[in-house]
Coordinates of C-alpha atoms and ligand atoms in Angstrom, one line a residue:
X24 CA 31.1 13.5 4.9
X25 CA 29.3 13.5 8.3
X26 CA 28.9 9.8 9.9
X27 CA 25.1 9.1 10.3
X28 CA 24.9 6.8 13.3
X29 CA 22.0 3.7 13.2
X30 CA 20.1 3.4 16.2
X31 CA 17.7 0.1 15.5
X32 CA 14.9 -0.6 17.5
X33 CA 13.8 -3.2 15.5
X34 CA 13.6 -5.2 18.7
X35 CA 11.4 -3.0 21.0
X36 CA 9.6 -0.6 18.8
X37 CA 9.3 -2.7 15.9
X38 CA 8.1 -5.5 18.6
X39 CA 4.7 -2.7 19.6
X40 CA 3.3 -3.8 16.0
X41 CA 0.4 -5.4 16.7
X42 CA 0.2 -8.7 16.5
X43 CA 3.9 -9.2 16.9
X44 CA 5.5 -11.1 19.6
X45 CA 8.8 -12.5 19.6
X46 CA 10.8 -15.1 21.4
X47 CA 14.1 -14.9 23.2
X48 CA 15.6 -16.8 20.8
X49 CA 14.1 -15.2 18.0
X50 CA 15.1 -11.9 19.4
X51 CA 18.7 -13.0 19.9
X52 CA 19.0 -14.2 15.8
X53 CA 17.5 -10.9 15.1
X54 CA 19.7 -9.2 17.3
X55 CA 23.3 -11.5 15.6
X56 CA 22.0 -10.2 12.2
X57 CA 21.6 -6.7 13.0
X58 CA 25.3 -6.8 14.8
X59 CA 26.1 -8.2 11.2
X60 CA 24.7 -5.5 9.1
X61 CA 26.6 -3.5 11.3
X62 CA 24.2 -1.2 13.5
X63 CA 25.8 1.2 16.1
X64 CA 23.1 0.7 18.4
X65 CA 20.7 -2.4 19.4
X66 CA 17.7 -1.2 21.2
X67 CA 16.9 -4.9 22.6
X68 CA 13.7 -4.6 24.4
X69 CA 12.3 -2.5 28.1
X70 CA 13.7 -4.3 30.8
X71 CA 11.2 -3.6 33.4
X72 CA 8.3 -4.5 31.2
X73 CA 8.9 -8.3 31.9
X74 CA 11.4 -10.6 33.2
X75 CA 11.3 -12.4 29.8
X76 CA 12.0 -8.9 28.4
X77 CA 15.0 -8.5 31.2
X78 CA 16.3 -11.7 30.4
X79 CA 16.1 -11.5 26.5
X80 CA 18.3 -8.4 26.6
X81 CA 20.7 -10.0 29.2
X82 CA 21.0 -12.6 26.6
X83 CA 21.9 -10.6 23.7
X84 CA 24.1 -8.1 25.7
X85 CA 26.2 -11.1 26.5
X86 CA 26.4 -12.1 22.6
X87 CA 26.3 -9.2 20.4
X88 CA 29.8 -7.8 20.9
X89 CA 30.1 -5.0 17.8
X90 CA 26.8 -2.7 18.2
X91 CA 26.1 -1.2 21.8
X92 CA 23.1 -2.6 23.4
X93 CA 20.6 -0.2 24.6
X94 CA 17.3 -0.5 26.8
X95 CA 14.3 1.3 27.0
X96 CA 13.3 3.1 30.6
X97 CA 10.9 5.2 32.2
X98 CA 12.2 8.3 33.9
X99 CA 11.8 6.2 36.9
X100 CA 14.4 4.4 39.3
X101 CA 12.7 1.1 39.3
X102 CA 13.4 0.9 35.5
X103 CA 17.1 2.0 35.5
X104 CA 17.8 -0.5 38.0
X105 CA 15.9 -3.4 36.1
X106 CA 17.6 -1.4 32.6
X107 CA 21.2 -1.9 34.6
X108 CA 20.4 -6.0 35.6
X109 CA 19.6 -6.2 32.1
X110 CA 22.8 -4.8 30.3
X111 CA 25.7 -5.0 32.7
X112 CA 27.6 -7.9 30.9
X113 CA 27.3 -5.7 27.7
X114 CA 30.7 -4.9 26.2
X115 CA 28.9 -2.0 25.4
X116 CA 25.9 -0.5 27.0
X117 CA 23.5 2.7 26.4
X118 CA 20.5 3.4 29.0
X119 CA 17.6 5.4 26.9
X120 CA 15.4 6.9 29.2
X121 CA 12.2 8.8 28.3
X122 CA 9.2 11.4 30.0
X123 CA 6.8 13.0 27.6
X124 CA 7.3 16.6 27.4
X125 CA 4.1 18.0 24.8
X126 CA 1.2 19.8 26.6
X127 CA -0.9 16.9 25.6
X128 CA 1.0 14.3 27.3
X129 CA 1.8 16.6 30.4
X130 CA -1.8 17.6 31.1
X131 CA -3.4 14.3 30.3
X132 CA -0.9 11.0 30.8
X133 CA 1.3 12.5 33.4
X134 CA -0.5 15.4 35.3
X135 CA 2.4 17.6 35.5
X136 CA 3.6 20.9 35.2
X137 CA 6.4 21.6 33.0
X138 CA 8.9 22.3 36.2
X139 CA 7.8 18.4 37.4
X140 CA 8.6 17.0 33.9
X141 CA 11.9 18.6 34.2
X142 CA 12.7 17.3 37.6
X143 CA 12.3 14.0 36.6
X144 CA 14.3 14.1 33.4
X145 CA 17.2 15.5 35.2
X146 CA 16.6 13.0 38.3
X147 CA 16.5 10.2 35.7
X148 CA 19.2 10.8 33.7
X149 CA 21.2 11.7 37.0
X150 CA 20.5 8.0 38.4
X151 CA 21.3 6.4 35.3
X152 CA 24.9 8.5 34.9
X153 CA 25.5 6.5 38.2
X154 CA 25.8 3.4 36.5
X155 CA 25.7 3.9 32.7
X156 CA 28.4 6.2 30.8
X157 CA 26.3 6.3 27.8
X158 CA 22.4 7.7 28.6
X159 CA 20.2 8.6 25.9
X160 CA 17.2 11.0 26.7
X161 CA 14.2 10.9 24.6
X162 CA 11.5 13.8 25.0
X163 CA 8.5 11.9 24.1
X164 CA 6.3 13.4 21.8
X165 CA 8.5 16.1 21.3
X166 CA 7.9 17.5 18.0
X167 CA 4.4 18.5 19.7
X168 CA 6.3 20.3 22.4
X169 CA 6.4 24.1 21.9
X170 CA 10.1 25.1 20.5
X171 CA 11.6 27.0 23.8
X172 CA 10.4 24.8 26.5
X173 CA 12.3 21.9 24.3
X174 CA 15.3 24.0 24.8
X175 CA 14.5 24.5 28.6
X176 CA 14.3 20.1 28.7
X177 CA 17.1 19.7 26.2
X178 CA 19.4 22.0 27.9
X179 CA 18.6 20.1 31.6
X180 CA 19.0 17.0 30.6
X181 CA 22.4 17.8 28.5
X182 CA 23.7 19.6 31.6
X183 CA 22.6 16.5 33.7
X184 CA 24.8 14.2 31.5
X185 CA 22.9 13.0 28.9
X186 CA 25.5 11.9 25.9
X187 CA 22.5 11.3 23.1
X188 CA 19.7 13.5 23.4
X189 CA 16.1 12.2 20.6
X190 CA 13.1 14.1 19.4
X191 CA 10.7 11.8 18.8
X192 CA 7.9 12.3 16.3
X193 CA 5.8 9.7 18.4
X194 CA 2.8 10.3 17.1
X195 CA 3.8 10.4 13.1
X196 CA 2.7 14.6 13.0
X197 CA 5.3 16.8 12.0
X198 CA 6.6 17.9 8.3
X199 CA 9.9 17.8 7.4
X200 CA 10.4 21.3 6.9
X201 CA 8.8 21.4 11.2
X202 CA 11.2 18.8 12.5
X203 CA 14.0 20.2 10.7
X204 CA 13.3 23.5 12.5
X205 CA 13.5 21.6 15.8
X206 CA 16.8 20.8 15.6
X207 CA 18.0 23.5 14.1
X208 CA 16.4 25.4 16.7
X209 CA 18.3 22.9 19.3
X210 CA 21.6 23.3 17.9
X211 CA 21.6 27.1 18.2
X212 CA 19.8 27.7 21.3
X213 CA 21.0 24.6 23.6
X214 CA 24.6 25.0 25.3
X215 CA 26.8 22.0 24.9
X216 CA 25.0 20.8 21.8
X217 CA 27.9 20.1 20.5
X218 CA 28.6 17.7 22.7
X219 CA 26.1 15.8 22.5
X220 CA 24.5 13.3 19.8
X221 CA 21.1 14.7 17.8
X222 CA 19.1 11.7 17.5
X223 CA 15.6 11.9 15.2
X224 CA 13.2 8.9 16.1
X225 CA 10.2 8.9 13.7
X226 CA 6.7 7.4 13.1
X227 CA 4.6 7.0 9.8
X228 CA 1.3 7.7 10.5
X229 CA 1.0 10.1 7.5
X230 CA 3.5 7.9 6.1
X231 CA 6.4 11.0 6.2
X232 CA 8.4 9.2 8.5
X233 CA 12.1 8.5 6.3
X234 CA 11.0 12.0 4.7
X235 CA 11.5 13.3 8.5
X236 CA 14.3 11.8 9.4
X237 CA 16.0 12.8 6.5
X238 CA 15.2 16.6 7.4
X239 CA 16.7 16.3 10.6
X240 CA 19.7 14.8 9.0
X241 CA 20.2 17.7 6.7
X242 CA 19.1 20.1 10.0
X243 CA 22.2 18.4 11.6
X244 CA 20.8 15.1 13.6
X245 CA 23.7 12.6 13.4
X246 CA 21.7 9.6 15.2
X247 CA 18.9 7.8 13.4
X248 CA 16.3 5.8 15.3
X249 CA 14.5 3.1 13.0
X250 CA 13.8 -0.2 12.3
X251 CA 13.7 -3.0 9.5
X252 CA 11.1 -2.7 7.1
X253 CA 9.6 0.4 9.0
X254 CA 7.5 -2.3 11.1
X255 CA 6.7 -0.3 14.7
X256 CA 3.6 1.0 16.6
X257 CA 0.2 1.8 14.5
X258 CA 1.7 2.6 11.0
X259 CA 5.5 1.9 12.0
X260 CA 9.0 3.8 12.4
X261 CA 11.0 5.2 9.7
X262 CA 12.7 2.4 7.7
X263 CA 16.3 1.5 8.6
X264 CA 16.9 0.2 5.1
X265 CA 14.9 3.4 3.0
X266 CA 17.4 6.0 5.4
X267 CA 20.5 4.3 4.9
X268 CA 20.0 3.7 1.1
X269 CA 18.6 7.4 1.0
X270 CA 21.6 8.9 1.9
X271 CA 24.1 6.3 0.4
X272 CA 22.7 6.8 -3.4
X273 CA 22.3 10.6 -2.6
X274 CA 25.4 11.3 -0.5
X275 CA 26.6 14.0 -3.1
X276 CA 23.3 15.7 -1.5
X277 CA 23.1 14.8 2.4
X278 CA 27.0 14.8 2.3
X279 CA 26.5 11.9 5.1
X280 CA 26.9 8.0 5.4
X281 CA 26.2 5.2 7.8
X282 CA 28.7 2.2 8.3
X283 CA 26.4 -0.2 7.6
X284 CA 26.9 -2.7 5.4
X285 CA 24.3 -2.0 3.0
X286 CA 24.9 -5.9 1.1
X287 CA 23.2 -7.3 4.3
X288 CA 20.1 -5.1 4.2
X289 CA 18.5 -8.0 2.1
X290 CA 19.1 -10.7 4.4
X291 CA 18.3 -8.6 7.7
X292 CA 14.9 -7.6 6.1
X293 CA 14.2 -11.3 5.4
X294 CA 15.2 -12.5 8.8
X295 CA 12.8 -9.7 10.5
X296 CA 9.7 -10.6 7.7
X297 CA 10.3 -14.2 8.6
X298 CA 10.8 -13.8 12.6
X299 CA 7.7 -11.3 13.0
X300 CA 5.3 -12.6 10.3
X301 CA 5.1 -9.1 9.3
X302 CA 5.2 -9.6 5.2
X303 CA 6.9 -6.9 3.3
X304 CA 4.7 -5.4 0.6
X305 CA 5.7 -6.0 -2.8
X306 CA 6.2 -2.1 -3.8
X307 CA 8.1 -1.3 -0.5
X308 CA 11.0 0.6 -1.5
X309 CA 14.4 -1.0 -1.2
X310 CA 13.5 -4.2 -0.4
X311 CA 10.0 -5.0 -1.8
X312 CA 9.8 -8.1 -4.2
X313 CA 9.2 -5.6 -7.0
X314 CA 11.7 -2.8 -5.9
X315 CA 14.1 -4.3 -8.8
X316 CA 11.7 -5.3 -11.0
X317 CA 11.3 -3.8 -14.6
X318 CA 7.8 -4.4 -16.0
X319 CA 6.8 -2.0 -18.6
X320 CA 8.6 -2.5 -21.9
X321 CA 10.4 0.6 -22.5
X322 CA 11.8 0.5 -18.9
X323 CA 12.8 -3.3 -19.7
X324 CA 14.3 -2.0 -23.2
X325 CA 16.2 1.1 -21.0
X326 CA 17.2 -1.1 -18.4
X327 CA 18.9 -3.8 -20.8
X328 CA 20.6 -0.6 -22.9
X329 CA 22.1 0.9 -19.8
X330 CA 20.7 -0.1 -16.0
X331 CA 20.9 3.7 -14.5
X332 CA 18.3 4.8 -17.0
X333 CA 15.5 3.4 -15.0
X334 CA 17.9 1.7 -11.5
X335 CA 19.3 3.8 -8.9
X336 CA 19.9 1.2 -6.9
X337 CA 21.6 -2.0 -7.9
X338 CA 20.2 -5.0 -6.0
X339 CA 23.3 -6.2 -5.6
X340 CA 24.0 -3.2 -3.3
X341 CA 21.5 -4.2 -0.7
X342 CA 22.6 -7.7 -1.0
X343 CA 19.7 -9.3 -3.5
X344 CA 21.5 -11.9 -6.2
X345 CA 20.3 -12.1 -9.1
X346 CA 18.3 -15.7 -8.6
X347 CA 21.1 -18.2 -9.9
X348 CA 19.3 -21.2 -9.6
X349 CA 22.8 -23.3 -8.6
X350 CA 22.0 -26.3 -6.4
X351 CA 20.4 -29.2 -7.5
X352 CA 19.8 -33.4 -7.0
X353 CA 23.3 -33.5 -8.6
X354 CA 24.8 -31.2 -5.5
X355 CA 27.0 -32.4 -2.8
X356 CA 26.9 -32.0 1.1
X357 CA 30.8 -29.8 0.2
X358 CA 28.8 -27.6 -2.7
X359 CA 25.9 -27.3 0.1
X360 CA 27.8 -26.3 3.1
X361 CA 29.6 -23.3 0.8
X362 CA 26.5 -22.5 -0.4
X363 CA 25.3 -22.1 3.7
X364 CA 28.8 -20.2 3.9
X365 CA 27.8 -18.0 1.5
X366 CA 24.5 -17.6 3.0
X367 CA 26.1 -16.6 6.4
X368 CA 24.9 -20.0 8.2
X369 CA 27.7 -21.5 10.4
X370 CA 26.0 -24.5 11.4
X371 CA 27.5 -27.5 14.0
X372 CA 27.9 -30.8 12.0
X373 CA 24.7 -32.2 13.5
X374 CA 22.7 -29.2 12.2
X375 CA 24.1 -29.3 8.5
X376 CA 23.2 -33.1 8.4
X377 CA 20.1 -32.6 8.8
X378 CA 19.6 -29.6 6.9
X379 CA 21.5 -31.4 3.8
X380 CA 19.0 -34.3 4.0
X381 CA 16.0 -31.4 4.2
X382 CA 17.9 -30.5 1.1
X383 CA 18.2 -33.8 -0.7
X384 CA 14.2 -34.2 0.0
X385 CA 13.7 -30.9 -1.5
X386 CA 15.6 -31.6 -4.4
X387 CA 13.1 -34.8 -4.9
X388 CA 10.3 -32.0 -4.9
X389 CA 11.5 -29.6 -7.0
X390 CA 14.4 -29.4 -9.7
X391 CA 16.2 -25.9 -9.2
X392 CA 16.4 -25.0 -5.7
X393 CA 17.4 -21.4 -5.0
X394 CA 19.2 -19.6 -2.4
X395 CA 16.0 -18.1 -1.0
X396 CA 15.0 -22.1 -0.8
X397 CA 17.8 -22.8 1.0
X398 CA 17.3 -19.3 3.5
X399 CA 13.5 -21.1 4.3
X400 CA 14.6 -24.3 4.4
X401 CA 17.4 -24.0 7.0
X402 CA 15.8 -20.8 8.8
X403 CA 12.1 -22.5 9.8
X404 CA 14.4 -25.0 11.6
X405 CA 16.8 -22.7 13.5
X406 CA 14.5 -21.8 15.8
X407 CA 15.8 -23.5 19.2
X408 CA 12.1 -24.6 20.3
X409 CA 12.2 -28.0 21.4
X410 CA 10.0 -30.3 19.6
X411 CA 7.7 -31.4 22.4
X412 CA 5.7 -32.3 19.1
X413 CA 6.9 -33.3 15.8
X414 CA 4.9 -34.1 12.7
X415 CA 5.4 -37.5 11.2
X416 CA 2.5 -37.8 9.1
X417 CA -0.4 -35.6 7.9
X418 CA -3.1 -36.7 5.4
X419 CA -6.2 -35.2 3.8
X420 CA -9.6 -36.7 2.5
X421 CA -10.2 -33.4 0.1
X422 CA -13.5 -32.8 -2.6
X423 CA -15.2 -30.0 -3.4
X424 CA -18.9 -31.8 -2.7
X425 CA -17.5 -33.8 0.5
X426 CA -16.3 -32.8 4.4
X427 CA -12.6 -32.2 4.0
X428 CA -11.4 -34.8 6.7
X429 CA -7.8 -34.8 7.9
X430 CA -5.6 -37.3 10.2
X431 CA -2.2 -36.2 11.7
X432 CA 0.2 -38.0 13.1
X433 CA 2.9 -37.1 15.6
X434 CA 5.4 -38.1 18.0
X435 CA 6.4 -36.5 21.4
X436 CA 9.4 -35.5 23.0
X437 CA 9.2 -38.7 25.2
X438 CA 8.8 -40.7 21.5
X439 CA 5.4 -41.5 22.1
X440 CA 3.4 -41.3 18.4
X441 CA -0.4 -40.4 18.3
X442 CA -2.5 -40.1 15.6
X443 CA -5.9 -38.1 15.8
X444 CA -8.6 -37.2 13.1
X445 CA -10.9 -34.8 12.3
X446 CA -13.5 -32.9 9.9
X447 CA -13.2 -29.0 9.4
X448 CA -15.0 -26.2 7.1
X449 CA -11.6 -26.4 5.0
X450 CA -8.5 -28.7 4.5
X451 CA -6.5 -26.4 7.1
X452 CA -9.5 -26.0 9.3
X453 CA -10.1 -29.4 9.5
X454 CA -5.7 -30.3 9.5
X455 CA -5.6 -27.9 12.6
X456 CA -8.6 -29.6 14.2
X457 CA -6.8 -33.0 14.2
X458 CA -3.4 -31.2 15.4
X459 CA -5.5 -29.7 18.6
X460 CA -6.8 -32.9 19.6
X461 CA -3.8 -34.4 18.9
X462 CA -2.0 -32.6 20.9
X463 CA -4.7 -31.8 23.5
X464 CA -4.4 -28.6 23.3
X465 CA -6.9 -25.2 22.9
X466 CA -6.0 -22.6 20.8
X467 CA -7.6 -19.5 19.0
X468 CA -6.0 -18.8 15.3
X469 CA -5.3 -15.2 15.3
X470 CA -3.5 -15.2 12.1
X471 CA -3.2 -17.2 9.1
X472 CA -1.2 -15.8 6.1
X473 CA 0.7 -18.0 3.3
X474 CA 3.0 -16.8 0.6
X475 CA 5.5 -18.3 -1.8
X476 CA 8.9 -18.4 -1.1
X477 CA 10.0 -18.6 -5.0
X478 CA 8.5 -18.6 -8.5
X479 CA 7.0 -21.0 -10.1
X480 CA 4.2 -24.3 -9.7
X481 CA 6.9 -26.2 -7.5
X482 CA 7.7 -23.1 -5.2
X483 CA 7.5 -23.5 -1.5
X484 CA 5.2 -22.0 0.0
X485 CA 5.7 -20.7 3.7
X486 CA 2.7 -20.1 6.1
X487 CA 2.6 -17.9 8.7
X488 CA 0.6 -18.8 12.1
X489 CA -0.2 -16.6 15.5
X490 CA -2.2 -18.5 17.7
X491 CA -3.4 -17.2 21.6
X492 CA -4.4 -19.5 24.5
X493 CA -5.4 -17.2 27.9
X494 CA -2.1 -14.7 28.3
X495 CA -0.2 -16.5 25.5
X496 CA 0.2 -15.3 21.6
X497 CA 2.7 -17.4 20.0
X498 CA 3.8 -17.4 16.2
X499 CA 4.6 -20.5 14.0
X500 CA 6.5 -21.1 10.4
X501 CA 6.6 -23.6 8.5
X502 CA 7.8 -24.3 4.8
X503 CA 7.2 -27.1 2.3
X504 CA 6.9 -27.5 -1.5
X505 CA 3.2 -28.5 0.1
X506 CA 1.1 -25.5 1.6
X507 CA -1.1 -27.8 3.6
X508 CA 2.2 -29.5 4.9
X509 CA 3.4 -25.9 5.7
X510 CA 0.1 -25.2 7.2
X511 CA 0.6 -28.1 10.1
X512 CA 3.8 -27.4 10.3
X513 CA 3.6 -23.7 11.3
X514 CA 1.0 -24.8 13.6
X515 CA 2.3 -27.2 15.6
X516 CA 5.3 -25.3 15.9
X517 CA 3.1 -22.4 17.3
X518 CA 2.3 -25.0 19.8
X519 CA 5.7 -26.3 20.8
X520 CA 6.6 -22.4 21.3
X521 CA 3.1 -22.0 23.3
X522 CA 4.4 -24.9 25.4
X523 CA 7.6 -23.4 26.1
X524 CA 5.5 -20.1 27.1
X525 CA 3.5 -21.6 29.7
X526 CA 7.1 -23.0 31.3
X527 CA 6.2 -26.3 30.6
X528 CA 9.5 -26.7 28.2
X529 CA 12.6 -25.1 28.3
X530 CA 13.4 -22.7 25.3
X531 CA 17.1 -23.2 24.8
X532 CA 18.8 -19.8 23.2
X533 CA 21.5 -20.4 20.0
Ligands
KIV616 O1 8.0 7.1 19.8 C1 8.5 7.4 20.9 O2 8.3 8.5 21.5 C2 9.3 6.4 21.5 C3 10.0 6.8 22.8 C4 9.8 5.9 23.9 C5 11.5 7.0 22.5 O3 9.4 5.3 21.1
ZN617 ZN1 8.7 5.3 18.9

């Protein structure tokens, strides 16, 4: 068995989807959890791109311990230096720098010849060696690069000291039988490859991107560059959780396997859906709401007689239990705090006190309260933004033939309460009308999506917010048994996180 290395860039790929935009803190839980589910590498972000970036990585190189923390860089010296600031309190550290190679990108984005592409590579990865043992080279858009010039830039940069060298599909074009070829190409034509880690790095533009990363696996690539629920650039990177389960429930075919540990997959695609807003489709393999679920008859009648007749994987495996509905009004704070064990929550005394009364309310609301509950209820808090506003009170005048009219009431960090109102086109038009007067604030709502956290009439319902003012996007959560609760909730929290933006606040990291 060959050991497939993880390479997650969850946190700077995954953070080009549109739309998504996370904070440090945010980036640092993210980060904690993919340390957990035990990824060799932690791409945390592009250090020269912005001192927030710089510092965010900074932050998680000083806590993630187990994974080696990577940043992204230009084949330029500015960026290795800001890549170095960034990661030199990491136990363990990996510089990824990057120059496109194809025609396309030499003749149009860069303006060089191929002899100037090379110079820089080698310059780049030279400068890096000075400070970094581990450098990763990526050839941008290399599967559009023709075959022996790939060799020519492979074999420079490997001779220059590069210790991981990654073919990117960047723009989501090749086949799998093409981008096999490539590396098989690589390994028989490039001196030293042996040396050196293959790393694939795929996009899904025509949605081929786990089928390409596989091929390169089986064509000998023993790095795999992905993220969490595919999320990425355009149409997203190859899915972290579709490779690893590929080649675990197949390993009598890829004869490979990852040291992941495959039981948190759930948890860490959760975290990521929660964190980015990005929901995960229903149908999406592995960890879709209906990956697991058995709706035609005879597949129900199959599945009861013997699981493997219609389950390859067992949800168990990637860490989905099978919805005991365990806590309740009759639970203690000693049968809640195992439960947040159990859940992977180690929270100070302060933090569980309040979460168990958030839990005794809940338990007021609704009668079974699941572990998926509980993952809401305790993660919409954990978010380290100060509450420069907190909602005490929101109420609606609702009817279908009237002006829905709402009032909200709130209380600032310095414990002064206000109350505004105001009429909208809808409940949560007219809810977030009163919250931006209240708190005297402009905003533009980007994005508004709502979804249930669990089945039935008394499920909570979480909404998603992203709201921009000038230079700012910001996101919100919130989560209540009440979607028009929820609704305020993420908002205003969008707005305490848009305060802490503008400087005006102080985000403080877990
Ligand atoms: O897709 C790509 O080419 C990249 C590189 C910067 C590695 O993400
Ligand atoms: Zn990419």
């Amino acid at each position: 068995m060959r050991t497939i290395e993880i390479f997650d860039t969850t946190l700077r790929d995954g953070e080009q989807s549109p739309g998504v935009n996370l904070s440090s803190s945010e980036k640092l839980e993210i980060a904690l959890q993919l340390e957990r589910l035990g990824v060799n590498r932690i791409e945390a972000g592009f250090a020269a791109a912005s001192p927030g970036d710089l510092q965010s990585i900074q932050e998680i190189a000083r806590r993630v311990k187990n994974s080696t923390i990577v940043s992204l860089s230009r084949s330029v010296q500015n960026d290795i230096d800001k890549a170095w600031e960034a990661l030199r309190g990491a136990q363990s550290a990996c510089l990824h720098v990057f120059i496109a190679t194809s025609p396309i990108h030499r003749k149009y984005k860069l303006n060089m010849t191929k002899e100037q592409v090379i110079e820089h590579a080698v310059a780049a990865v030279k400068y890096g060696k000075k400070h970094f043992d581990m450098v990763e080279f990526s050839c941008e858009d290399g599967s559009r690069t023709e075959i022996p010039y790939l060799i020519e830039v492979v074999q420079a940069v490997v001779d220059a000291g590069a210790r991981i060298v990654n073919i990117p599909d960047t723009v989501g074009y090749t086949t799998p039988a093409e981008y096999g070829n490539i590396f098989r190409e690589l390994t028989n034509n490039v001196h030293g490859i042996e040396n050196v880690k293959l790393s694939c790095h795929c996009h899904n533009d025509l949605g081929m991107a786990v089928a390409n990363t596989l091929a390169a696996v089986e064509a000998g690539a023993t790095q795999v560059e992905g993220t969490i629920n595919g999320i990425g650039e355009r149409a997203g990177n190859a899915a972290i959780e579709e490779v690893a389960l590929a080649l675990d429930t197949r390993s009598d075919f890829y004869q490979a396997k990852t040291i992941l540990k495959l039981e948190e997959i759930a948890r860490t695609s959760k975290l990521v859906s929660r964190l980015t807003g990005m929901f995960v489709p229903g149908n999406k393999a592995v960890v879709g709401a209906n990956a697991f679920a058995h709706e035609s008859g005879i597949h129900q009648d199959g599945v009861l007689k013997e699981a493997t007749t219609y389950e390859i994987i067992r949800p168990e495996r990637v860490g989905f239990k099978s919805n005991k509905l365990v806590l309740g009004k009759l639970s203690g704070r000693h049968a809640f705090k195992d439960k947040l064990t159990e859940l992977g929550y180690q929270l100070e005394q302060e933090e569980l006190n309040e979460a168990f009364t958030r839990f005794k309310d809940l338990c007021d609301k609704k009668k079974d309260v699941s572990d998926e509950d509980i993952v809401a209820l305790v993660d919409s808090k954990i978010t380290n933004i100060p509450e420069m506003f907190e909602l005490e009170n929101v109420q609606l005048a609702y009817g279908n033939n009237s002006v829905p009219t709402a009032s909200v009431r709130v209380r600032t960090a310095g414990g002064e309460v206000r109350e505004e109102a105001a009429c909208g086109n809808g409940s949560v038009d007219s809810i977030y009308k009163a919250i931006d007067r209240v708190t005297d604030e402009e905003v533009i709502l980007d994005d508004y999506k709502i979804v249930s956290v669990t089945h039935g009439k008394d499920a909570l319902g979480e909404v998603y917010v992203r709201l921009t003012q000038g230079e700012y996007t910001v996101q919100g959560r919130g989560v209540s048994t009440d979607v028009l609760e929820a609704s305020a909730r993420a908002y205003l929290r969008a707005i305490n996180k848009l305060i802490v933006r503008r400087g005006d606040a102080v985000e403080v990291t877990v």
